[in-house]
Short mmCIF file of C-alpha atoms in Angstrom, two decimals:
data_model
loop_
_atom_site.label_atom_id
_atom_site.label_comp_id
_atom_site.label_asym_id
_atom_site.label_seq_id
_atom_site.Cartn_x
_atom_site.Cartn_y
_atom_site.Cartn_z
CA PRO A 1 -20.35 -75.31 65.59
CA GLN A 2 -17.59 -72.57 66.07
CA THR A 3 -18.31 -70.95 62.36
CA GLU A 4 -21.91 -71.15 63.11
CA GLY A 5 -21.40 -69.47 66.66
CA ASN A 6 -19.39 -66.80 64.99
CA ALA A 7 -22.05 -66.20 62.15
CA ILE A 8 -24.68 -65.89 64.74
CA THR A 9 -22.56 -63.59 67.15
CA SER A 10 -22.04 -61.18 63.94
CA MET A 11 -25.80 -61.50 63.16
CA MET A 12 -26.49 -60.22 67.02
CA GLU A 13 -23.90 -57.51 66.66
CA LYS A 14 -25.54 -56.27 63.93
CA MET A 15 -28.94 -56.29 65.24
CA ALA A 16 -27.90 -54.42 68.08
CA LEU A 17 -26.08 -51.74 66.07
CA SER A 18 -29.06 -51.08 64.28
CA ASN A 19 -31.58 -51.06 67.10
CA PRO A 20 -29.74 -49.24 69.77
CA GLU A 21 -33.40 -49.00 71.58
CA LEU A 22 -33.76 -52.36 72.18
CA MET A 23 -31.85 -54.22 75.19
CA ILE A 24 -30.18 -57.18 73.95
CA LYS A 25 -28.33 -60.04 75.88
CA TYR A 26 -26.76 -62.54 74.07
CA VAL A 27 -25.22 -65.58 76.08
CA VAL A 28 -23.20 -68.20 74.60
CA GLN A 29 -22.16 -71.28 77.06
CA GLN A 30 -23.27 -69.12 80.38
CA GLN A 31 -21.08 -66.65 79.16
CA THR A 32 -22.53 -63.03 78.18
CA ARG A 33 -21.13 -62.25 74.57
CA ILE A 34 -23.36 -59.09 73.92
CA GLN A 35 -25.12 -56.77 76.31
CA THR A 36 -26.61 -53.61 75.06
CA MET A 37 -28.58 -51.03 77.38
CA GLY A 38 -31.42 -50.44 74.86
CA ASN A 39 -31.18 -46.81 75.89
CA GLY A 40 -31.19 -45.50 72.07
CA ASP A 41 -27.48 -44.50 72.28
CA LEU A 42 -25.58 -46.09 69.40
CA ASN A 43 -22.36 -44.73 70.91
CA GLN A 44 -22.93 -46.77 73.82
CA SER A 45 -23.90 -49.93 71.68
CA ILE A 46 -20.53 -49.59 69.75
CA TYR A 47 -18.64 -49.53 73.21
CA GLU A 48 -20.59 -52.55 74.60
CA ILE A 49 -19.76 -54.31 71.16
CA PHE A 50 -16.37 -53.09 70.33
CA GLY A 51 -14.87 -52.40 73.75
CA LYS A 52 -12.79 -49.59 75.38
CA GLN A 53 -10.66 -48.57 72.62
CA SER A 54 -13.78 -47.40 70.80
CA LYS A 55 -15.23 -44.99 73.45
CA HIS A 56 -12.79 -42.28 72.65
CA SER A 57 -12.06 -43.11 68.96
CA LEU A 58 -15.43 -42.27 67.51
CA LEU A 59 -16.44 -39.14 65.55
CA PRO A 60 -20.05 -38.55 65.24
CA ILE A 61 -21.79 -37.88 61.51
CA SER A 62 -25.19 -36.50 60.78
CA THR A 63 -25.82 -35.10 57.34
CA THR A 64 -28.81 -34.53 55.08
CA LEU A 65 -28.23 -34.03 51.64
CA ASN A 66 -31.39 -33.83 49.41
CA GLU A 67 -33.24 -36.64 50.55
CA VAL A 68 -30.52 -38.98 52.06
CA HIS A 69 -29.55 -38.77 55.75
CA ILE A 70 -26.49 -40.17 57.02
CA SER A 71 -25.99 -40.77 60.67
CA GLY A 72 -23.61 -42.66 63.05
CA PHE A 73 -20.05 -42.84 63.78
CA ILE A 74 -16.66 -43.57 62.30
CA GLY A 75 -13.59 -44.37 63.70
CA LYS A 76 -10.33 -41.87 64.05
CA PRO A 77 -7.54 -43.38 61.64
CA GLU A 78 -5.96 -45.16 64.55
CA MET A 79 -9.00 -47.40 65.19
CA ALA A 80 -8.38 -48.89 61.68
CA ARG A 81 -8.49 -52.51 60.85
CA GLY A 82 -6.87 -55.23 58.58
CA ASN A 83 -10.12 -56.08 57.17
CA ARG A 84 -13.43 -54.80 56.01
CA ASP A 85 -15.50 -56.32 58.64
CA THR A 86 -15.66 -53.26 60.82
CA GLU A 87 -17.11 -51.30 57.86
CA ILE A 88 -20.73 -51.73 58.86
CA PHE A 89 -23.59 -49.90 56.94
CA PHE A 90 -27.52 -50.14 57.56
CA VAL A 91 -29.90 -48.66 54.67
CA ASN A 92 -33.43 -48.09 55.91
CA GLY A 93 -32.63 -50.20 58.72
CA ARG A 94 -31.23 -53.07 56.71
CA TYR A 95 -27.59 -54.23 57.07
CA ILE A 96 -26.04 -54.50 53.63
CA LYS A 97 -22.52 -54.97 52.48
CA SER A 98 -21.81 -52.27 49.47
CA LYS A 99 -18.81 -52.01 47.43
CA LEU A 100 -19.86 -48.37 46.44
CA LEU A 101 -20.30 -47.28 50.06
CA SER A 102 -16.93 -49.01 50.92
CA GLU A 103 -15.14 -47.42 48.39
CA ALA A 104 -16.80 -43.87 49.16
CA LEU A 105 -15.49 -44.41 53.02
CA GLU A 106 -12.03 -45.56 51.89
CA LEU A 107 -11.47 -42.85 49.35
CA ALA A 108 -12.32 -40.06 52.42
CA TYR A 109 -9.71 -41.95 54.48
CA GLN A 110 -7.35 -42.32 51.92
CA SER A 111 -4.38 -40.00 53.18
CA ARG A 112 -4.94 -41.00 56.59
CA LEU A 113 -4.68 -44.64 56.54
CA MET A 114 -1.68 -47.07 56.24
CA GLN A 115 -1.95 -48.98 53.17
CA HIS A 116 -3.84 -52.40 53.64
CA LYS A 117 -5.94 -50.91 56.53
CA PHE A 118 -9.66 -50.21 56.64
CA PRO A 119 -11.55 -47.64 58.20
CA PHE A 120 -14.10 -48.19 61.36
CA CYS A 121 -17.61 -47.14 60.67
CA VAL A 122 -20.95 -47.95 62.07
CA LEU A 123 -23.31 -45.63 59.53
CA SER A 124 -27.16 -45.59 58.80
CA ILE A 125 -28.62 -44.25 55.47
CA GLN A 126 -31.86 -43.41 55.61
CA LEU A 127 -33.43 -42.74 52.01
CA PRO A 128 -36.69 -42.84 50.00
CA GLU A 129 -37.56 -46.46 49.62
CA GLN A 130 -37.69 -45.75 45.58
CA MET A 131 -34.01 -44.87 45.57
CA VAL A 132 -32.92 -48.22 46.46
CA ASP A 133 -33.42 -52.10 45.31
CA VAL A 134 -33.18 -54.76 47.79
CA ASN A 135 -33.91 -57.38 45.18
CA VAL A 136 -30.57 -58.05 43.92
CA HIS A 137 -29.51 -60.78 46.38
CA PRO A 138 -31.23 -63.65 47.81
CA ALA A 139 -30.12 -62.72 51.54
CA LYS A 140 -31.08 -58.89 50.76
CA MET A 141 -27.52 -58.14 51.51
CA GLU A 142 -26.72 -56.24 48.39
CA VAL A 143 -28.60 -53.76 46.96
CA ARG A 144 -28.61 -51.38 44.36
CA PHE A 145 -28.99 -47.55 44.40
CA GLN A 146 -31.05 -45.57 41.92
CA GLU A 147 -28.64 -42.58 42.14
CA PRO A 148 -25.23 -44.06 42.93
CA GLN A 149 -22.81 -41.43 42.45
CA GLN A 150 -24.93 -38.76 44.47
CA LEU A 151 -25.02 -41.16 47.46
CA SER A 152 -21.40 -42.08 47.14
CA SER A 153 -20.58 -38.18 47.19
CA ALA A 154 -22.67 -37.63 50.18
CA LEU A 155 -20.83 -40.00 52.06
CA LYS A 156 -17.29 -39.18 51.25
CA THR A 157 -18.26 -35.39 51.85
CA SER A 158 -19.85 -36.16 55.29
CA VAL A 159 -16.67 -38.67 56.30
CA LEU A 160 -14.26 -35.81 55.26
CA GLU A 161 -16.21 -33.23 57.01
CA ALA A 162 -16.20 -35.46 60.28
CA LEU A 163 -12.64 -36.33 59.84
CA GLU A 164 -11.56 -32.67 59.51
CA GLY A 165 -13.55 -31.67 62.38
CA GLY A 166 -11.99 -34.26 64.53
CA ALA A 167 -8.60 -33.05 63.48
CA LYS A 168 -9.34 -29.72 64.28
CA ILE A 169 -10.65 -30.90 67.82
CA LEU A 170 -7.49 -32.75 68.49
CA GLU A 171 -5.42 -29.99 67.39
CA ALA A 172 -6.94 -27.52 69.89
CA VAL A 173 -6.87 -30.15 72.64
CA ASN A 174 -2.88 -30.36 72.04
CA THR A 175 -2.73 -26.71 72.01
CA LEU A 176 -4.20 -26.37 75.18
CA VAL A 177 -2.38 -29.23 76.82
CA ILE A 178 0.97 -27.56 75.59
CA GLN A 179 -0.17 -24.11 76.97
CA GLN A 180 -0.68 -25.87 80.15
CA LYS A 181 2.43 -27.39 80.60
CA ILE A 182 4.49 -24.20 79.99
CA GLU A 183 2.50 -22.52 82.20
CA GLU A 184 3.25 -25.29 84.87
CA ASN A 185 6.88 -24.87 83.89
CA LYS A 186 6.80 -21.07 84.55
CA GLU A 187 5.29 -21.72 88.20
CA LYS A 188 8.25 -23.96 88.87
#
């Protein structure tokens, strides 16, 4: 029962993340496991599923390259996990597992994570239906891309830009905090 319960919980999480515009309440033995607002805010859905740590540790991504649109959130390096369970990809609204996408994501984080740590992401990739073949696996969890290198490159570039932008914001905030402390010390 616990194994089946965990599988259902995982499925409900993916459903909530792929449809942030839907209000979802998932109850197990009179205990609410998942409850999303249904306001269309993916960031809020991530917070409701993954908790407080995710609130301030997410970096947004929204990129369009050729016919590929990548949107969602990646986690700052401190949000890394010991497995790939939180590398969550949706292609045209369908949850998938993709070695290609995981490798591109992990390459972008390569110099920012300790060994055997994996980045957090909830990314939605929209591309023309003819660019993806969903008839690879009976459960439709694996797909084949028509132009895998282009997609891999687009994902890696998007993630690197978000990580570098997040580092610049953190540097600016740290500089501001240091300047404030210096001014406080001068006043004393």
